[in-house]
Coordinates of C-alpha atoms in Angstrom, one line a residue:
X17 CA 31.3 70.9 -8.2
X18 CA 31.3 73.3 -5.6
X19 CA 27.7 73.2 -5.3
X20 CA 28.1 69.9 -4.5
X21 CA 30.9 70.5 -1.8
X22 CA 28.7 72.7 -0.6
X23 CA 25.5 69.9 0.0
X24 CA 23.3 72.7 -0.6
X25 CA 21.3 70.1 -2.8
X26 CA 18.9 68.1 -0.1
X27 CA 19.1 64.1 -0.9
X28 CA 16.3 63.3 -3.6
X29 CA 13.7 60.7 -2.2
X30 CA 12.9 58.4 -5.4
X31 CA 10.3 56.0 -5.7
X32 CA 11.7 53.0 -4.4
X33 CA 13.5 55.1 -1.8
X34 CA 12.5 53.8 1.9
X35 CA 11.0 56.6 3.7
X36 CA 12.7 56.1 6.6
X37 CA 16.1 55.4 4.9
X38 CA 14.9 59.0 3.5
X39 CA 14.6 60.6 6.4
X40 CA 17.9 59.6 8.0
X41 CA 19.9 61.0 5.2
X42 CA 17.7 64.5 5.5
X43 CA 18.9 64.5 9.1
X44 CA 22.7 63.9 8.3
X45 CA 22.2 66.7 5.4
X46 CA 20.9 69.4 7.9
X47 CA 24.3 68.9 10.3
X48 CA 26.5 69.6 6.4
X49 CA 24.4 71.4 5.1
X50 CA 25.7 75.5 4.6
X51 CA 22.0 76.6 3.8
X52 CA 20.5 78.4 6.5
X53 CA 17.8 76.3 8.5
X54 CA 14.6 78.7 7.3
X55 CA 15.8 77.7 3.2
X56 CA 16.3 73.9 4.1
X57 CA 12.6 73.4 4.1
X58 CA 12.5 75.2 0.8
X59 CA 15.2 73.5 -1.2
X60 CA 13.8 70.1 0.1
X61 CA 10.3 70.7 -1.1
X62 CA 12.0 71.6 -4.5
X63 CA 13.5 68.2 -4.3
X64 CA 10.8 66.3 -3.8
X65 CA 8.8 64.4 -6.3
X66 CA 5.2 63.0 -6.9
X67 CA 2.8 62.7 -4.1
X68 CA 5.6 63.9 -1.7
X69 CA 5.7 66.9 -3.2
X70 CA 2.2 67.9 -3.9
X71 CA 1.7 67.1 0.4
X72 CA 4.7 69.7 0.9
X73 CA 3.4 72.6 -1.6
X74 CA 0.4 72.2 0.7
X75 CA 2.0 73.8 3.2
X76 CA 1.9 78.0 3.5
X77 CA 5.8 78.9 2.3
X78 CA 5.9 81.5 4.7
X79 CA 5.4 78.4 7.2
X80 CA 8.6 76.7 5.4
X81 CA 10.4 79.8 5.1
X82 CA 10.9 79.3 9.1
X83 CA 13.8 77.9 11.4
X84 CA 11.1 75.6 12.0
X85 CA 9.9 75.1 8.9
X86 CA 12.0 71.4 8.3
X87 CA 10.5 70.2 11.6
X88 CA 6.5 71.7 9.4
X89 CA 7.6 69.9 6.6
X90 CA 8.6 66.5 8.4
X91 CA 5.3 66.1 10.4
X92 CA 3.5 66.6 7.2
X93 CA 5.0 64.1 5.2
X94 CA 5.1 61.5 8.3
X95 CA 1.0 62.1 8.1
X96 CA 1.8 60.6 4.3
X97 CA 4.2 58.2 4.5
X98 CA 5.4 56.9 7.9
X99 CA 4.3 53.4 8.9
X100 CA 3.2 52.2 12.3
X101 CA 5.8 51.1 14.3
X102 CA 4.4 47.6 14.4
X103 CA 4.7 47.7 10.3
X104 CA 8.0 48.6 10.3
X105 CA 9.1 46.2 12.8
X106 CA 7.5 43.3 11.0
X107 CA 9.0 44.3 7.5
X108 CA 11.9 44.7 9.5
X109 CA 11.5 40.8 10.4
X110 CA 10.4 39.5 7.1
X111 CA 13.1 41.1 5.6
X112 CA 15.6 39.2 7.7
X113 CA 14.1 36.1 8.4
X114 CA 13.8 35.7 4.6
X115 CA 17.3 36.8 3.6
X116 CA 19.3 34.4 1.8
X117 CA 22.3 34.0 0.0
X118 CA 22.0 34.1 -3.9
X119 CA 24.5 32.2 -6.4
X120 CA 26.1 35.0 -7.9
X121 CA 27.1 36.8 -4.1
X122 CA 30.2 36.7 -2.8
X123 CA 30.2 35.4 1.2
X124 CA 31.8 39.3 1.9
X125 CA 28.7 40.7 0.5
X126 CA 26.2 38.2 2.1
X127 CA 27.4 38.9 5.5
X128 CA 27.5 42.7 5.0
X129 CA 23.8 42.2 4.0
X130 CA 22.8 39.7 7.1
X131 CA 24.4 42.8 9.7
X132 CA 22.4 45.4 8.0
X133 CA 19.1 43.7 8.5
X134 CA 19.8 41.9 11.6
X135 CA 20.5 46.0 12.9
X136 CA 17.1 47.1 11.6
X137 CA 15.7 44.4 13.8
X138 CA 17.5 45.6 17.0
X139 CA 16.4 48.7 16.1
X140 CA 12.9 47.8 17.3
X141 CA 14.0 45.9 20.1
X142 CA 14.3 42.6 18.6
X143 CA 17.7 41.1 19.4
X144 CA 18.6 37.4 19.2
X145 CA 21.2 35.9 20.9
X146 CA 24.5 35.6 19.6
X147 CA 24.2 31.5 19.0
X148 CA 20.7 32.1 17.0
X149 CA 22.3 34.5 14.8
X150 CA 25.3 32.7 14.4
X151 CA 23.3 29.5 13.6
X152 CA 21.0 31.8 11.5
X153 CA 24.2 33.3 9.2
X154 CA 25.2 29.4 8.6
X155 CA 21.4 28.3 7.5
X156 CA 21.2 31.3 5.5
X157 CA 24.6 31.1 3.4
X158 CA 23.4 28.6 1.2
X159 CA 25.8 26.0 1.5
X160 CA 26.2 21.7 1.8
X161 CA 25.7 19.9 4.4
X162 CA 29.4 19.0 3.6
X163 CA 30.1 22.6 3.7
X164 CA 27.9 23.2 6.7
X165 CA 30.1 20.8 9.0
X166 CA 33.1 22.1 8.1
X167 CA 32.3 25.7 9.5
X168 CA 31.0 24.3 12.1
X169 CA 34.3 22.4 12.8
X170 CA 36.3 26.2 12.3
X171 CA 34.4 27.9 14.5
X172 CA 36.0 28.3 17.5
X173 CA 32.7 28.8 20.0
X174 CA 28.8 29.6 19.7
X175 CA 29.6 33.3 19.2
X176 CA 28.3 35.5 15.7
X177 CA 31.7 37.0 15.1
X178 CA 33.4 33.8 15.3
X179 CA 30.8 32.0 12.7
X180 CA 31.5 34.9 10.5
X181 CA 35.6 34.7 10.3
X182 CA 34.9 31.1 10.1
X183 CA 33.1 31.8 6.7
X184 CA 35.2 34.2 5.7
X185 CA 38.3 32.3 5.9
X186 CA 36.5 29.0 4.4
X187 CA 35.1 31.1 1.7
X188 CA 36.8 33.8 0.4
X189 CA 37.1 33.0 -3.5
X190 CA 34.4 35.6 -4.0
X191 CA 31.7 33.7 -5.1
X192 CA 31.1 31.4 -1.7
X193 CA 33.0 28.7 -3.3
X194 CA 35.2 26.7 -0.7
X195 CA 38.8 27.5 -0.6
X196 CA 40.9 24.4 -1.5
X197 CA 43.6 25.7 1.0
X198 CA 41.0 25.7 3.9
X199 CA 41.1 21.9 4.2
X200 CA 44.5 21.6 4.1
X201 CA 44.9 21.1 7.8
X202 CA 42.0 18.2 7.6
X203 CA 43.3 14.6 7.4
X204 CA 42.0 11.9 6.0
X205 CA 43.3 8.5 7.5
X206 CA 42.9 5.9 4.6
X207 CA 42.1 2.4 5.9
X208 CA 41.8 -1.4 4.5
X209 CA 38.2 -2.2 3.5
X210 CA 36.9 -6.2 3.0
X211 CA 34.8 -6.3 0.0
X212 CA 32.0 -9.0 -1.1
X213 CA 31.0 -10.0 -4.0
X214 CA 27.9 -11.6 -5.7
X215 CA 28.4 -15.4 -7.2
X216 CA 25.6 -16.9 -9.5
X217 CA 25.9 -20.7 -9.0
X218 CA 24.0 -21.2 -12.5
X219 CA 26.5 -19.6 -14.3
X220 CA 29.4 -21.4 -12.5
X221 CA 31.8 -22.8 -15.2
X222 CA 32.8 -25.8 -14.6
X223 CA 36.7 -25.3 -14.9
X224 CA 36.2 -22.8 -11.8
X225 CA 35.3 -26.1 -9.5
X226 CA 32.6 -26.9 -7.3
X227 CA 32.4 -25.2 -4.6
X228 CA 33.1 -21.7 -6.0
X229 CA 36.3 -20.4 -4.1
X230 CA 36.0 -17.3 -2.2
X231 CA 39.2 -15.0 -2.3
X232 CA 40.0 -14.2 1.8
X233 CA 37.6 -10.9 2.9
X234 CA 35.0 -12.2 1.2
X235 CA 31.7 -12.4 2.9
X236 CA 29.5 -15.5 1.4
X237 CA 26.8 -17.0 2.8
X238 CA 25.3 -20.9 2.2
X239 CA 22.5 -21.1 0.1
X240 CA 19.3 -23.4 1.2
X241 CA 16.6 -24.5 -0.4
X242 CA 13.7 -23.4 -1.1
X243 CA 10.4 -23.9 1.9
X244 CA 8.0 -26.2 1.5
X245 CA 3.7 -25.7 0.5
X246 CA 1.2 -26.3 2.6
X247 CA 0.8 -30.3 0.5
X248 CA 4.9 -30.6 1.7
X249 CA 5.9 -30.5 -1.7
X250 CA 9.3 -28.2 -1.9
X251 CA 8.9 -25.0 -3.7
X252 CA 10.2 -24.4 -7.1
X253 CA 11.3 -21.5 -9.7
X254 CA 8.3 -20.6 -11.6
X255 CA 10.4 -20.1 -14.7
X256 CA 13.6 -22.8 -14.1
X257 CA 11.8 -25.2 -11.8
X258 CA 15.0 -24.8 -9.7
X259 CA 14.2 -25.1 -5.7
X260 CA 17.3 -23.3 -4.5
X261 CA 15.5 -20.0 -5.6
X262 CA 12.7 -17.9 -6.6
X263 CA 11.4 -16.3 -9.9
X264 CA 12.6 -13.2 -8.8
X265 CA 15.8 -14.3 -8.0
X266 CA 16.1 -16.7 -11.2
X267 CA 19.7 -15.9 -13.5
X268 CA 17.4 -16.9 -16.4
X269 CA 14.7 -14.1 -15.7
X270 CA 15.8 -11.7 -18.1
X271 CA 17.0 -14.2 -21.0
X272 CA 14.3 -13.8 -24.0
X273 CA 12.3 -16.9 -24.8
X274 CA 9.9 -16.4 -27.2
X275 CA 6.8 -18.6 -27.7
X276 CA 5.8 -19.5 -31.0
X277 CA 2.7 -20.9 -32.0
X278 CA 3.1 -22.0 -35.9
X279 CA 2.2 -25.4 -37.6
X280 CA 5.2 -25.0 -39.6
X281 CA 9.3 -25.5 -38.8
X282 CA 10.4 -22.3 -37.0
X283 CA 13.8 -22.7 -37.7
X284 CA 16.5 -25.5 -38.9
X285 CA 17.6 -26.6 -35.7
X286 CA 16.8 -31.1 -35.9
X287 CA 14.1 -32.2 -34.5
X288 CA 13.6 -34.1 -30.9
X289 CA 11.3 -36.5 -29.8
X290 CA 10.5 -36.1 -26.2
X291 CA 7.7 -38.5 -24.9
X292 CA 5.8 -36.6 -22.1
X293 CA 2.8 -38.4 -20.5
X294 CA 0.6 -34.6 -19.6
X295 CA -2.2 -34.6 -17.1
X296 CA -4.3 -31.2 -16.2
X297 CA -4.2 -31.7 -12.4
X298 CA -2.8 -33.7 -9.6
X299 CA -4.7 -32.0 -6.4
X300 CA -8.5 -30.5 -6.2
X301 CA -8.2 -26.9 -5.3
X302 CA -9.0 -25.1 -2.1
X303 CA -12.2 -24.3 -3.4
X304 CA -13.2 -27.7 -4.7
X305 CA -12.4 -29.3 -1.5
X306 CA -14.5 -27.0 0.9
X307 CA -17.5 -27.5 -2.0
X308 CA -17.6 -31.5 -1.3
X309 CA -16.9 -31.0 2.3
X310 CA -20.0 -28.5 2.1
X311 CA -22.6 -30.4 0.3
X312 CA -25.6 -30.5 2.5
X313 CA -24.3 -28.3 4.5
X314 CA -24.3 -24.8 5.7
X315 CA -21.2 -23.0 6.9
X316 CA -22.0 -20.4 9.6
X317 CA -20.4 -17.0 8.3
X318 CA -20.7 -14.1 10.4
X319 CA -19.2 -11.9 8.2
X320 CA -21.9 -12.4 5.5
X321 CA -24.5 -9.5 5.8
X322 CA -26.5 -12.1 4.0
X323 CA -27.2 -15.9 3.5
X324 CA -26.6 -16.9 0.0
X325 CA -25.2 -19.9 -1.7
X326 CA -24.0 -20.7 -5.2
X327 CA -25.9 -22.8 -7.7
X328 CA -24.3 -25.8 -7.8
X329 CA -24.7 -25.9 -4.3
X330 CA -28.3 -25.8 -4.1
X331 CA -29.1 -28.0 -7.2
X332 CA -27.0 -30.8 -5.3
X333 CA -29.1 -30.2 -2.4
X334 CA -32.3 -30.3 -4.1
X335 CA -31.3 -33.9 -5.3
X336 CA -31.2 -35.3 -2.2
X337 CA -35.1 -33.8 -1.2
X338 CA -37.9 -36.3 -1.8
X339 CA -41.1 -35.2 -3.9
X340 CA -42.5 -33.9 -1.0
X341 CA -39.8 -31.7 0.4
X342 CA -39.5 -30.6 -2.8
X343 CA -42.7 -29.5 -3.0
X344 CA -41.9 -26.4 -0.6
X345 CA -39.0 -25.0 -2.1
X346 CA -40.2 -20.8 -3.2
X347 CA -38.2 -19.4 -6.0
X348 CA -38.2 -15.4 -7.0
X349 CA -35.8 -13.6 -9.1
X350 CA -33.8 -11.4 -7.1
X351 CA -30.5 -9.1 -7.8
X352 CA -28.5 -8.6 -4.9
X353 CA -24.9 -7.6 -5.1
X354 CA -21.9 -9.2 -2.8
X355 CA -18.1 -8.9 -2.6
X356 CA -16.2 -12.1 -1.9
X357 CA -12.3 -12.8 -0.8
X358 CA -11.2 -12.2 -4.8
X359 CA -12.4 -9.0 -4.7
X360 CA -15.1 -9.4 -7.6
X361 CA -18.5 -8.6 -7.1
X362 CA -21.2 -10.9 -8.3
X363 CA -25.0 -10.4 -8.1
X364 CA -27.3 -12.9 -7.6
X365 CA -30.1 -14.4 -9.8
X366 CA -33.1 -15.7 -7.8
X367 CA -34.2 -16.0 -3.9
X368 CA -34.9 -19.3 -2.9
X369 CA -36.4 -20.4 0.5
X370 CA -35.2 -24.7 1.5
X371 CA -36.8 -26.8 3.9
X372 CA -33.8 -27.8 6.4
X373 CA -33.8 -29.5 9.3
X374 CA -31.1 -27.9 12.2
X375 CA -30.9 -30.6 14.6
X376 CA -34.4 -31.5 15.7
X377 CA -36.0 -28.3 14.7
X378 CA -38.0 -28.6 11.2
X379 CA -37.1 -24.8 9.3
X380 CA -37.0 -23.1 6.0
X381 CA -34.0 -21.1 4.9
X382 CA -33.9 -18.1 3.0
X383 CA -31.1 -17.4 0.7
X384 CA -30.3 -15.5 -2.4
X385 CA -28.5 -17.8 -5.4
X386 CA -25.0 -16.6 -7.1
X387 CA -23.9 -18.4 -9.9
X388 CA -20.2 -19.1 -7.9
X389 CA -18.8 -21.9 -6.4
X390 CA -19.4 -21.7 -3.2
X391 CA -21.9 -23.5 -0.2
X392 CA -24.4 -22.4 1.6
X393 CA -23.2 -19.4 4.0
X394 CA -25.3 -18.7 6.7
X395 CA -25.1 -14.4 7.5
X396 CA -24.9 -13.3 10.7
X397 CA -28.7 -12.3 10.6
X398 CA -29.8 -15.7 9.9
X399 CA -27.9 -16.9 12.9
X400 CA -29.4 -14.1 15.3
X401 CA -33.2 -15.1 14.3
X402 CA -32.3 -19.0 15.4
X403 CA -30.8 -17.4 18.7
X404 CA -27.3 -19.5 18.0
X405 CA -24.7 -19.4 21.2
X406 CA -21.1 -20.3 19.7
X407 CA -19.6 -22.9 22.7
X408 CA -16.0 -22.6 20.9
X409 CA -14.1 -24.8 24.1
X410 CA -16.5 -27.9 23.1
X411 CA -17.1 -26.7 19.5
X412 CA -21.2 -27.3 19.8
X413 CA -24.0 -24.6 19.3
X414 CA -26.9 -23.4 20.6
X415 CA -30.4 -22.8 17.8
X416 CA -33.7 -22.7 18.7
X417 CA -33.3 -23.0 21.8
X418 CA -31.5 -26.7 21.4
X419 CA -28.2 -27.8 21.6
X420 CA -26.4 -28.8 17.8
X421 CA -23.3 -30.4 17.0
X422 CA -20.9 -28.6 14.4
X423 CA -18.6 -29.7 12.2
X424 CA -15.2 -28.4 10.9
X425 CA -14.1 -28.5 7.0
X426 CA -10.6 -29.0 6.7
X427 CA -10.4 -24.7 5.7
X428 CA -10.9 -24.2 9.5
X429 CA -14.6 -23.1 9.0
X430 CA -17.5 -24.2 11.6
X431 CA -20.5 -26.0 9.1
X432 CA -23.8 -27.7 9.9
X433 CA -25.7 -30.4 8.4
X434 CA -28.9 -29.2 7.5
X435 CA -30.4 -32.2 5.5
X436 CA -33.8 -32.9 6.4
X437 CA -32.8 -37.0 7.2
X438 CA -34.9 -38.9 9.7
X439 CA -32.6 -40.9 12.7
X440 CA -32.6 -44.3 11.4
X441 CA -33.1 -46.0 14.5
X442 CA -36.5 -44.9 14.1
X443 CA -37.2 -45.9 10.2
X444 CA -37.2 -49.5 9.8
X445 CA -34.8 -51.1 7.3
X446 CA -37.1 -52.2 5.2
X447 CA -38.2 -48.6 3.9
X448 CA -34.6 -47.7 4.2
X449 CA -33.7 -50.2 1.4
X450 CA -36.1 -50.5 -0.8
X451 CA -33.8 -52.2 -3.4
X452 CA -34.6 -56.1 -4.1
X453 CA -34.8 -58.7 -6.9
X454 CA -38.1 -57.5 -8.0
X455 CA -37.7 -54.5 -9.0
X456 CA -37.1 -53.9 -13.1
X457 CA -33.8 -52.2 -13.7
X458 CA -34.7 -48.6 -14.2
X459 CA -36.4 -49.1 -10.4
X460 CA -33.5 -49.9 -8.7
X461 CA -31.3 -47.1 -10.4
X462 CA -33.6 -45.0 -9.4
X463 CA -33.1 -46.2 -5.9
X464 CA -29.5 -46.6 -5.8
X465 CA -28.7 -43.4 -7.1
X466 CA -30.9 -41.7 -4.4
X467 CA -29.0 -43.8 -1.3
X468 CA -25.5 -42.8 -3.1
X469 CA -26.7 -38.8 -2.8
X470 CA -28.1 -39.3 0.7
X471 CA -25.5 -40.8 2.1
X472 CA -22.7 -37.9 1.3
X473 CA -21.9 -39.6 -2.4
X474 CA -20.5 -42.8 -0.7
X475 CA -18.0 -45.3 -2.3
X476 CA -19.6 -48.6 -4.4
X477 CA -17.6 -50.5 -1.9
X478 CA -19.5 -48.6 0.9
X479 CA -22.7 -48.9 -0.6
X480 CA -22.5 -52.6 -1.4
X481 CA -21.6 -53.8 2.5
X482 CA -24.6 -51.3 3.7
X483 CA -26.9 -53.1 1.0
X484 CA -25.2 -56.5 2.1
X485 CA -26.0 -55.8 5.9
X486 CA -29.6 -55.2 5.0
X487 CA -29.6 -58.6 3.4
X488 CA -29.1 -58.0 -0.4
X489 CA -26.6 -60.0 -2.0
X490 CA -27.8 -60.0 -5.9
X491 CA -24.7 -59.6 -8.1
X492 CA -27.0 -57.5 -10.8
X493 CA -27.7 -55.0 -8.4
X494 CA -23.8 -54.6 -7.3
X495 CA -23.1 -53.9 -11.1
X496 CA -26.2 -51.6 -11.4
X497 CA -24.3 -50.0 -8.2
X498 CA -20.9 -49.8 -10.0
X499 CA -22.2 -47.9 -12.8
X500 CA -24.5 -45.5 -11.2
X501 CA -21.6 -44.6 -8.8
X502 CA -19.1 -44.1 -11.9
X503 CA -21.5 -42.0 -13.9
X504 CA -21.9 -39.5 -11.1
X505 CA -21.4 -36.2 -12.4
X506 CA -20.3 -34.6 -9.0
X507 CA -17.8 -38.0 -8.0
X508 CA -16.3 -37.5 -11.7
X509 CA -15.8 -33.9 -10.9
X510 CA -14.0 -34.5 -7.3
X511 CA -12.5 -37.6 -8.1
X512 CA -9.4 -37.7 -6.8
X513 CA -7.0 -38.8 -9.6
X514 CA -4.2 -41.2 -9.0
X515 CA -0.2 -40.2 -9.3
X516 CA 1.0 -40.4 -12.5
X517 CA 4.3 -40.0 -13.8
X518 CA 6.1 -37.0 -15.4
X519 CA 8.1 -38.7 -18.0
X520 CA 7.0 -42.0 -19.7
X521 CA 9.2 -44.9 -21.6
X522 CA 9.4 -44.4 -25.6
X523 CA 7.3 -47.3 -27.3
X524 CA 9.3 -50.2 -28.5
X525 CA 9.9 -50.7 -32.0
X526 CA 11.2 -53.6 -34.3
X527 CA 14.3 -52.4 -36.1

């Protein structure tokens, strides 16, 4: 014990001991110390462990065994150990910068840790200002955003000592936990609040009246209907039919309806006859409507990096060619790939080159064949080899060199007749209407189903007062007309079908 007193036993440098740390504490020895200054480099080097020691038994002990011999002993170790001074300022940083508090120390013990590093710091000349530290100890004490506020609100000024009382007295249970007592100062002014709530009109009983009542503070708003579609029918619930709201706002979107399909009784609930008169379809499509707008037609497409057009398309077109025009269609099988608006892609089958006829210029179009619904597009490249200029203001166009009239379909889209028709100013009527009283039957079908093609699949009614103007007036042939007209595969298919009703009347029966 008196040995001790005495601090004749030099501190011991371990192996996680800091060197520098090390050294301080050698330095405070020597001024206690009672050995005298040519043993203290002895007793040291007796202390020492590991690499440390095997650098100081280097040394010549009548070279320790000096006044000087500490200051031998120092430099030699400092050759071992001692960082540069850039190294020790940077750990220096890092170990500050990443200081933070854990969940198990108290605030007392965090703070005491923050000063200690943030003095190693100044110790290389690297001192913040007293806001940055103070805003530093808050970010670092691992608290709320709650708790965060409320030291800001007790701190009296941007100062570090004053962020650290503030802590201190907010936090003194001794694990960083808020004091209860620190708020107690803090009022809370309690105030009236209006509150809404949510009313399902389908639910409404009907005891509760109509309107539902609101009770005063209640914020309601009136409910509208449902907008209207682009045919002006009103909009309606896809699962309630209701047009005051949506699917995803339908009351009944959660309630389990089942669907069973069995032949048999599903349960032993009586019967109920409900007489429904069902029909597929009351409108054509979008698609089905720009198809029979499109027949004979090409719709200019400068998006398309290529002109194609679907097979219905072009076997409707080929019907309306004569034997001869028919003669110089070229077919190849081809396999190109395109993307359309529903995202699918579809390749196509064959390559096929049409005579056409853009205004007066006699041409042949090239264009692959998909097996979709859709008309002829013509690509941008198609449009660049007939030179077309777009006049948008007077919605005409400029191919070959010639001015062209365009058309619109009712999508918005610019299209162009390219059947290969002669003017019929300059084709007398005659070979126009080749249809007369001597033909045999099977002739004048023949003939009457080529004018209905030609002419854009044109009404019997049509038909008859064009055949009437040429001077036909042979009742036979107005029935022949009829029927060819009804049996037209593509008017059965675009036929636009007349209203029908929902609901039709039970059956009358004799009781």
């Amino acid at each position: 014990m008196a040995e001790r007193n005495s601090y004749k036993i030099p501190p011991a440098m371990g192996p996680n001991t800091v060197y520098e740390t090390w050294k301080n504490e050698i330095a405070v020895w020597r001024l206690v110390t009672d050995l005298e200054k040519k043993r203290q480099a002895l007793a040291v080097t007796l202390s020492l462990t590991g690499q440390a020691r095997a650098k100081a038994l280097e040394i010549d002990v009548a070279e320790l065994n000096k006044d000087t011999g500490m200051d031998t002993l120092i430099h030699a170790l400092d050759s071992l150990f001692k960082k540069e001074t850039v190294d020790l300022a940077y750990e220096a940083y890092s170990k500050f910068d990443s200081f933070r508090k854990s969940d198990t120390m108290t605030m007392t013990d965090f703070i005491i840790e923050y000063e200690h590093r943030s003095n190693q710091c100044q110790r290389y000349e690297m001192v913040l200002p007293d806001a940055i530290l103070s805003f530093k100890l808050l970010d670092s004490s691992n608290l709320s955003q709650k708790e965060r506020q409320l030291a800001l609100t007790a701190a009296t000024d941007l100062k570090f000592d004053a962020m650290k009382s503030a802590l201190k007295r907010i936090f003194n249970d001794g694990q960083g936990k808020m004091d209860e007592g620190a708020t107690s100062g803090i009022t809370v002014k309690q105030e009236s609040a209006y509150m809404t709530r949510k009313v399902d009109y389908n639910k409404q009983k009907p005891s509760q009246g109509w309107p539902p009542k609101f009770n005063r503070g209640t914020a309601g708003s009136s409910r509208g209907t449902n907008p209207i579609d682009k045919f002006g029918r009103r909009t309606k619930c896809a699962i309630c039919q209701s047009i005051f709201h949506w699917a995803k706002d339908c009351p009944h979107r959660s309630d389990p309806a089942p669907v069973k399909l069995t032949e048999g009784p599903c349960d032993n609930t009586p019967e109920e006859n409900c007489n429904l008169t069902l029909f597929t379809k009351e409108h054509k499509t979008d698609n089905e409507i720009f198809m029979t707008e499109s027949f004979g037609c090409a719709v200019l497409d400068t998006a398309c990096t290529r002109t194609v057009c679907g097979k219905k398309w072009l076997d409707n077109y080929i019907d309306t060619l004569n034997n001869k025009e028919k003669a110089l269609l070229v077919t190849a099988p081809s396999e190109k790939g395109f993307k359309f608006g529903d995202g699918m892609q579809v390749h196509s089958f064959q390559n096929s080159i049409i005579p056409a006829k853009i205004g007066t210029t006699t041409c042949r179009i090239d264009t692959e064949v998909v097996d979709v619904d859709i008309p002829l597009l013509l690509s941008k490249t198609s449009l660049k080899r007939a030179g077309t200029v777009l006049d948008l203001n007077n919605d005409k166009a400029v191919m070959f060199n010639k001015p062209v009239q365009l058309d619109f379909t009712s999508s918005g889209h610019y299209c162009l007749n390219i059947r290969r028709t002669t003017p019929v100013e300059h084709v007398p009527e005659s070979e126009v209407l080749l249809v007369n009283e001597n033909m045999n039957e099977a002739d004048q079908k023949k003939v009457l189903v080529k004018l209905h093609r030609q002419f854009g699949h044109a009404s019997a009614e049509r038909l008859k007062r064009l055949l009437e103007s040429a001077g036909t007036h042979n009742q036979e042939i107005f029935k022949t007309l009829v029927g060819v007209v009804e049996s037209c595969e593509t008017c059965l298919k675009y036929k636009k079908q007349s209203p029908r009703p929902v609901v039709g009347f039970p059956l009358a029966t004799v009781g």
